[in-house]
Amino acid sequence: MGEKKTTPLIVVTGFGPFGSVTKNPTQALVEKLSLEDHSVFTSVIPVSAQDVDEWLSHTAWDDAVFLHLGVCETSDCYKIESCAYNEATFRIPDARGYQPVHERISNDAPLGACVQTTLCVERLIERLQDFPVQPSTDPGRYVCNYLYYKSLCSAALQGKGAVSVFVHVPL
């Protein structure tokens, strides 16, 4: 007999308020998904490196699709991030007061090392051509990049078939 194929777990994350963003649209999106679709695991993560680390430490990676959402205050379209960087430079302190400058997120790679998503961003952009969406290679260096970098590394190291992607949504 053939091997039984399982449906991947879908995990969607968003962030709470931070800085001048008193109502984070990603929190509203995630909360809406959690109310309407019980097949999707959702989580709103406080905007802090420590909370990201805690959330990641309790996450199972096998056969999971991770869709991370963050807000981009200066964009008028959705940005699908193709990569993340091993650098934390927080322009403002996170929710717990942490504000690194040019620090590595992981000691396993050089400062600024880039990790790519395994998702074909170009193909996804083509499929979403009727929506205001564009590819991006700059997830910033704040908590969005921090989560995405760690998620991509964890998916590559721990996940059998795990996929991680980050989408910045306009404010």
PDB file of C-alpha atoms in Angstrom:
ATOM      1  CA  MET A   1       0.000   0.000   0.000  1.00  0.00           C
ATOM      2  CA  GLY A   2       1.018   3.591  -0.577  1.00  0.00           C
ATOM      3  CA  GLU A   3       2.001   5.913   2.195  1.00  0.00           C
ATOM      4  CA  LYS A   4      -0.923   7.799   3.713  1.00  0.00           C
ATOM      5  CA  LYS A   5      -0.795  11.475   2.791  1.00  0.00           C
ATOM      6  CA  THR A   6      -1.643  13.895   5.574  1.00  0.00           C
ATOM      7  CA  THR A   7      -3.028  17.387   5.275  1.00  0.00           C
ATOM      8  CA  PRO A   8      -0.532  20.000   6.411  1.00  0.00           C
ATOM      9  CA  LEU A   9      -1.338  22.010   9.490  1.00  0.00           C
ATOM     10  CA  ILE A  10      -1.957  25.674   8.670  1.00  0.00           C
ATOM     11  CA  VAL A  11      -0.642  28.178  11.194  1.00  0.00           C
ATOM     12  CA  VAL A  12      -1.397  31.888  10.822  1.00  0.00           C
ATOM     13  CA  THR A  13       0.216  34.471  13.079  1.00  0.00           C
ATOM     14  CA  GLY A  14      -0.221  38.183  13.487  1.00  0.00           C
ATOM     15  CA  PHE A  15       1.031  40.785  15.902  1.00  0.00           C
ATOM     16  CA  GLY A  16      -0.509  43.016  18.524  1.00  0.00           C
ATOM     17  CA  PRO A  17      -0.124  46.790  18.749  1.00  0.00           C
ATOM     18  CA  PHE A  18       3.271  48.502  18.813  1.00  0.00           C
ATOM     19  CA  GLY A  19       4.627  52.043  18.582  1.00  0.00           C
ATOM     20  CA  SER A  20       2.131  54.254  16.748  1.00  0.00           C
ATOM     21  CA  VAL A  21       0.155  51.222  15.508  1.00  0.00           C
ATOM     22  CA  THR A  22      -2.529  51.096  18.189  1.00  0.00           C
ATOM     23  CA  LYS A  23      -4.775  48.755  16.170  1.00  0.00           C
ATOM     24  CA  ASN A  24      -2.717  46.202  14.274  1.00  0.00           C
ATOM     25  CA  PRO A  25      -4.723  44.930  11.279  1.00  0.00           C
ATOM     26  CA  THR A  26      -2.937  41.576  11.449  1.00  0.00           C
ATOM     27  CA  GLN A  27      -4.425  40.976  14.889  1.00  0.00           C
ATOM     28  CA  ALA A  28      -7.919  41.545  13.483  1.00  0.00           C
ATOM     29  CA  LEU A  29      -7.226  39.200  10.539  1.00  0.00           C
ATOM     30  CA  VAL A  30      -5.929  36.440  12.792  1.00  0.00           C
ATOM     31  CA  GLU A  31      -8.808  36.811  15.251  1.00  0.00           C
ATOM     32  CA  LYS A  32     -11.310  36.624  12.377  1.00  0.00           C
ATOM     33  CA  LEU A  33      -9.704  33.415  11.094  1.00  0.00           C
ATOM     34  CA  SER A  34      -9.737  31.866  14.545  1.00  0.00           C
ATOM     35  CA  LEU A  35     -13.472  32.463  14.843  1.00  0.00           C
ATOM     36  CA  GLU A  36     -14.435  31.212  11.406  1.00  0.00           C
ATOM     37  CA  ASP A  37     -12.103  28.358  10.556  1.00  0.00           C
ATOM     38  CA  HIS A  38     -11.321  25.738  13.148  1.00  0.00           C
ATOM     39  CA  SER A  39      -8.938  23.943  10.755  1.00  0.00           C
ATOM     40  CA  VAL A  40      -6.483  26.824  10.996  1.00  0.00           C
ATOM     41  CA  PHE A  41      -4.347  27.345  14.092  1.00  0.00           C
ATOM     42  CA  THR A  42      -3.976  31.051  14.816  1.00  0.00           C
ATOM     43  CA  SER A  43      -1.917  33.103  17.216  1.00  0.00           C
ATOM     44  CA  VAL A  44      -1.473  36.790  17.935  1.00  0.00           C
ATOM     45  CA  ILE A  45       2.068  37.304  19.184  1.00  0.00           C
ATOM     46  CA  PRO A  46       3.040  40.353  21.229  1.00  0.00           C
ATOM     47  CA  VAL A  47       5.578  42.509  19.376  1.00  0.00           C
ATOM     48  CA  SER A  48       8.650  41.312  21.246  1.00  0.00           C
ATOM     49  CA  ALA A  49      11.611  39.086  20.499  1.00  0.00           C
ATOM     50  CA  GLN A  50      11.104  37.224  23.783  1.00  0.00           C
ATOM     51  CA  ASP A  51       7.466  36.458  22.959  1.00  0.00           C
ATOM     52  CA  VAL A  52       8.463  35.294  19.477  1.00  0.00           C
ATOM     53  CA  ASP A  53      11.055  32.956  21.023  1.00  0.00           C
ATOM     54  CA  GLU A  54       8.514  31.606  23.504  1.00  0.00           C
ATOM     55  CA  TRP A  55       5.917  31.052  20.762  1.00  0.00           C
ATOM     56  CA  LEU A  56       8.441  29.290  18.522  1.00  0.00           C
ATOM     57  CA  SER A  57       9.583  27.003  21.349  1.00  0.00           C
ATOM     58  CA  HIS A  58       6.050  25.604  21.639  1.00  0.00           C
ATOM     59  CA  THR A  59       5.504  25.097  17.906  1.00  0.00           C
ATOM     60  CA  ALA A  60       5.452  21.776  16.023  1.00  0.00           C
ATOM     61  CA  TRP A  61       7.016  22.002  12.558  1.00  0.00           C
ATOM     62  CA  ASP A  62       6.217  18.764  10.700  1.00  0.00           C
ATOM     63  CA  ASP A  63       4.012  19.202   7.621  1.00  0.00           C
ATOM     64  CA  ALA A  64       3.032  22.724   8.628  1.00  0.00           C
ATOM     65  CA  VAL A  65       2.424  25.807   6.537  1.00  0.00           C
ATOM     66  CA  PHE A  66       3.252  28.980   8.446  1.00  0.00           C
ATOM     67  CA  LEU A  67       1.721  32.222   7.241  1.00  0.00           C
ATOM     68  CA  HIS A  68       3.087  35.087   9.299  1.00  0.00           C
ATOM     69  CA  LEU A  69       1.422  38.494   8.979  1.00  0.00           C
ATOM     70  CA  GLY A  70       2.870  41.843   9.938  1.00  0.00           C
ATOM     71  CA  VAL A  71       1.957  45.442   9.208  1.00  0.00           C
ATOM     72  CA  CYS A  72       3.919  47.814   6.987  1.00  0.00           C
ATOM     73  CA  GLU A  73       3.036  51.389   7.888  1.00  0.00           C
ATOM     74  CA  THR A  74       4.440  52.839   4.653  1.00  0.00           C
ATOM     75  CA  SER A  75       2.944  50.446   2.098  1.00  0.00           C
ATOM     76  CA  ASP A  76      -0.294  50.664   0.162  1.00  0.00           C
ATOM     77  CA  CYS A  77      -0.162  47.014  -0.937  1.00  0.00           C
ATOM     78  CA  TYR A  78       0.497  43.546   0.431  1.00  0.00           C
ATOM     79  CA  LYS A  79       4.163  42.488   0.316  1.00  0.00           C
ATOM     80  CA  ILE A  80       5.112  38.841   0.167  1.00  0.00           C
ATOM     81  CA  GLU A  81       8.543  38.566   1.706  1.00  0.00           C
ATOM     82  CA  SER A  82      10.868  36.126  -0.062  1.00  0.00           C
ATOM     83  CA  CYS A  83      13.571  36.166   2.608  1.00  0.00           C
ATOM     84  CA  ALA A  84      14.653  37.219   6.071  1.00  0.00           C
ATOM     85  CA  TYR A  85      17.999  38.375   7.458  1.00  0.00           C
ATOM     86  CA  ASN A  86      20.088  37.411  10.458  1.00  0.00           C
ATOM     87  CA  GLU A  87      19.959  40.902  11.873  1.00  0.00           C
ATOM     88  CA  ALA A  88      17.945  42.569  14.598  1.00  0.00           C
ATOM     89  CA  THR A  89      18.008  46.358  14.475  1.00  0.00           C
ATOM     90  CA  PHE A  90      14.842  47.569  16.166  1.00  0.00           C
ATOM     91  CA  ARG A  91      14.026  51.195  15.248  1.00  0.00           C
ATOM     92  CA  ILE A  92      11.917  51.379  18.421  1.00  0.00           C
ATOM     93  CA  PRO A  93      11.967  49.153  21.503  1.00  0.00           C
ATOM     94  CA  ASP A  94       9.792  46.060  21.308  1.00  0.00           C
ATOM     95  CA  ALA A  95       6.890  45.512  23.728  1.00  0.00           C
ATOM     96  CA  ARG A  96       9.322  44.408  26.465  1.00  0.00           C
ATOM     97  CA  GLY A  97      11.754  47.283  25.975  1.00  0.00           C
ATOM     98  CA  TYR A  98      14.371  45.333  23.987  1.00  0.00           C
ATOM     99  CA  GLN A  99      16.073  47.393  21.250  1.00  0.00           C
ATOM    100  CA  PRO A 100      19.027  45.649  19.623  1.00  0.00           C
ATOM    101  CA  VAL A 101      21.228  47.389  17.068  1.00  0.00           C
ATOM    102  CA  HIS A 102      23.035  45.287  14.443  1.00  0.00           C
ATOM    103  CA  GLU A 103      22.754  42.080  16.491  1.00  0.00           C
ATOM    104  CA  ARG A 104      22.638  38.584  15.067  1.00  0.00           C
ATOM    105  CA  ILE A 105      19.353  36.758  15.580  1.00  0.00           C
ATOM    106  CA  SER A 106      21.205  33.450  15.447  1.00  0.00           C
ATOM    107  CA  ASN A 107      24.820  32.723  16.277  1.00  0.00           C
ATOM    108  CA  ASP A 108      24.768  29.953  13.652  1.00  0.00           C
ATOM    109  CA  ALA A 109      25.164  32.399  10.747  1.00  0.00           C
ATOM    110  CA  PRO A 110      26.976  35.682  10.051  1.00  0.00           C
ATOM    111  CA  LEU A 111      25.305  39.020  10.692  1.00  0.00           C
ATOM    112  CA  GLY A 112      23.057  39.837   7.754  1.00  0.00           C
ATOM    113  CA  ALA A 113      22.943  36.292   6.343  1.00  0.00           C
ATOM    114  CA  CYS A 114      19.857  35.818   4.180  1.00  0.00           C
ATOM    115  CA  VAL A 115      17.488  32.831   4.358  1.00  0.00           C
ATOM    116  CA  GLN A 116      14.953  32.280   1.567  1.00  0.00           C
ATOM    117  CA  THR A 117      11.464  30.849   1.824  1.00  0.00           C
ATOM    118  CA  THR A 118      10.900  27.562  -0.011  1.00  0.00           C
ATOM    119  CA  LEU A 119       7.599  28.920  -1.316  1.00  0.00           C
ATOM    120  CA  CYS A 120       7.739  30.150  -4.899  1.00  0.00           C
ATOM    121  CA  VAL A 121       6.895  33.815  -4.278  1.00  0.00           C
ATOM    122  CA  GLU A 122       6.856  34.686  -7.996  1.00  0.00           C
ATOM    123  CA  ARG A 123       4.224  32.023  -8.699  1.00  0.00           C
ATOM    124  CA  LEU A 124       2.106  33.223  -5.791  1.00  0.00           C
ATOM    125  CA  ILE A 125       2.337  36.821  -7.059  1.00  0.00           C
ATOM    126  CA  GLU A 126       1.159  35.649 -10.502  1.00  0.00           C
ATOM    127  CA  ARG A 127      -1.841  33.904  -8.954  1.00  0.00           C
ATOM    128  CA  LEU A 128      -2.733  37.062  -6.991  1.00  0.00           C
ATOM    129  CA  GLN A 129      -2.365  39.438  -9.937  1.00  0.00           C
ATOM    130  CA  ASP A 130      -5.840  40.930  -9.383  1.00  0.00           C
ATOM    131  CA  PHE A 131      -4.892  42.056  -5.874  1.00  0.00           C
ATOM    132  CA  PRO A 132      -2.564  44.842  -4.687  1.00  0.00           C
ATOM    133  CA  VAL A 133       0.387  42.570  -3.947  1.00  0.00           C
ATOM    134  CA  GLN A 134       4.082  42.669  -4.779  1.00  0.00           C
ATOM    135  CA  PRO A 135       7.188  40.654  -3.936  1.00  0.00           C
ATOM    136  CA  SER A 136       9.647  42.005  -1.403  1.00  0.00           C
ATOM    137  CA  THR A 137      13.151  41.179  -0.243  1.00  0.00           C
ATOM    138  CA  ASP A 138      13.093  43.573   2.688  1.00  0.00           C
ATOM    139  CA  PRO A 139      11.113  42.473   5.748  1.00  0.00           C
ATOM    140  CA  GLY A 140      12.778  45.242   7.759  1.00  0.00           C
ATOM    141  CA  ARG A 141      14.928  44.414  10.779  1.00  0.00           C
ATOM    142  CA  TYR A 142      12.264  44.723  13.472  1.00  0.00           C
ATOM    143  CA  VAL A 143      10.236  41.930  15.081  1.00  0.00           C
ATOM    144  CA  CYS A 144       8.690  40.892  11.733  1.00  0.00           C
ATOM    145  CA  ASN A 145      12.113  39.974  10.364  1.00  0.00           C
ATOM    146  CA  TYR A 146      13.056  38.422  13.714  1.00  0.00           C
ATOM    147  CA  LEU A 147      10.063  36.054  13.597  1.00  0.00           C
ATOM    148  CA  TYR A 148      10.480  35.290   9.901  1.00  0.00           C
ATOM    149  CA  TYR A 149      14.204  34.530  10.161  1.00  0.00           C
ATOM    150  CA  LYS A 150      13.664  32.174  13.088  1.00  0.00           C
ATOM    151  CA  SER A 151      10.643  30.570  11.441  1.00  0.00           C
ATOM    152  CA  LEU A 152      12.518  29.925   8.181  1.00  0.00           C
ATOM    153  CA  CYS A 153      15.480  28.425  10.063  1.00  0.00           C
ATOM    154  CA  SER A 154      13.225  26.257  12.231  1.00  0.00           C
ATOM    155  CA  ALA A 155      11.255  25.038   9.228  1.00  0.00           C
ATOM    156  CA  ALA A 156      14.481  24.097   7.453  1.00  0.00           C
ATOM    157  CA  LEU A 157      16.038  22.366  10.472  1.00  0.00           C
ATOM    158  CA  GLN A 158      13.071  20.803  12.236  1.00  0.00           C
ATOM    159  CA  GLY A 159      10.199  20.608   9.812  1.00  0.00           C
ATOM    160  CA  LYS A 160       9.560  17.728   7.496  1.00  0.00           C
ATOM    161  CA  GLY A 161       7.741  19.480   4.685  1.00  0.00           C
ATOM    162  CA  ALA A 162       7.274  22.728   6.613  1.00  0.00           C
ATOM    163  CA  VAL A 163       6.877  25.958   4.675  1.00  0.00           C
ATOM    164  CA  SER A 164       7.112  29.466   6.086  1.00  0.00           C
ATOM    165  CA  VAL A 165       6.153  32.746   4.434  1.00  0.00           C
ATOM    166  CA  PHE A 166       5.702  36.296   5.710  1.00  0.00           C
ATOM    167  CA  VAL A 167       3.255  38.836   4.307  1.00  0.00           C
ATOM    168  CA  HIS A 168       3.318  42.507   5.209  1.00  0.00           C
ATOM    169  CA  VAL A 169      -0.138  44.050   5.060  1.00  0.00           C
ATOM    170  CA  PRO A 170      -0.791  47.767   4.552  1.00  0.00           C
ATOM    171  CA  LEU A 171      -1.949  49.858   7.467  1.00  0.00           C
TER     172      LEU A 171
END
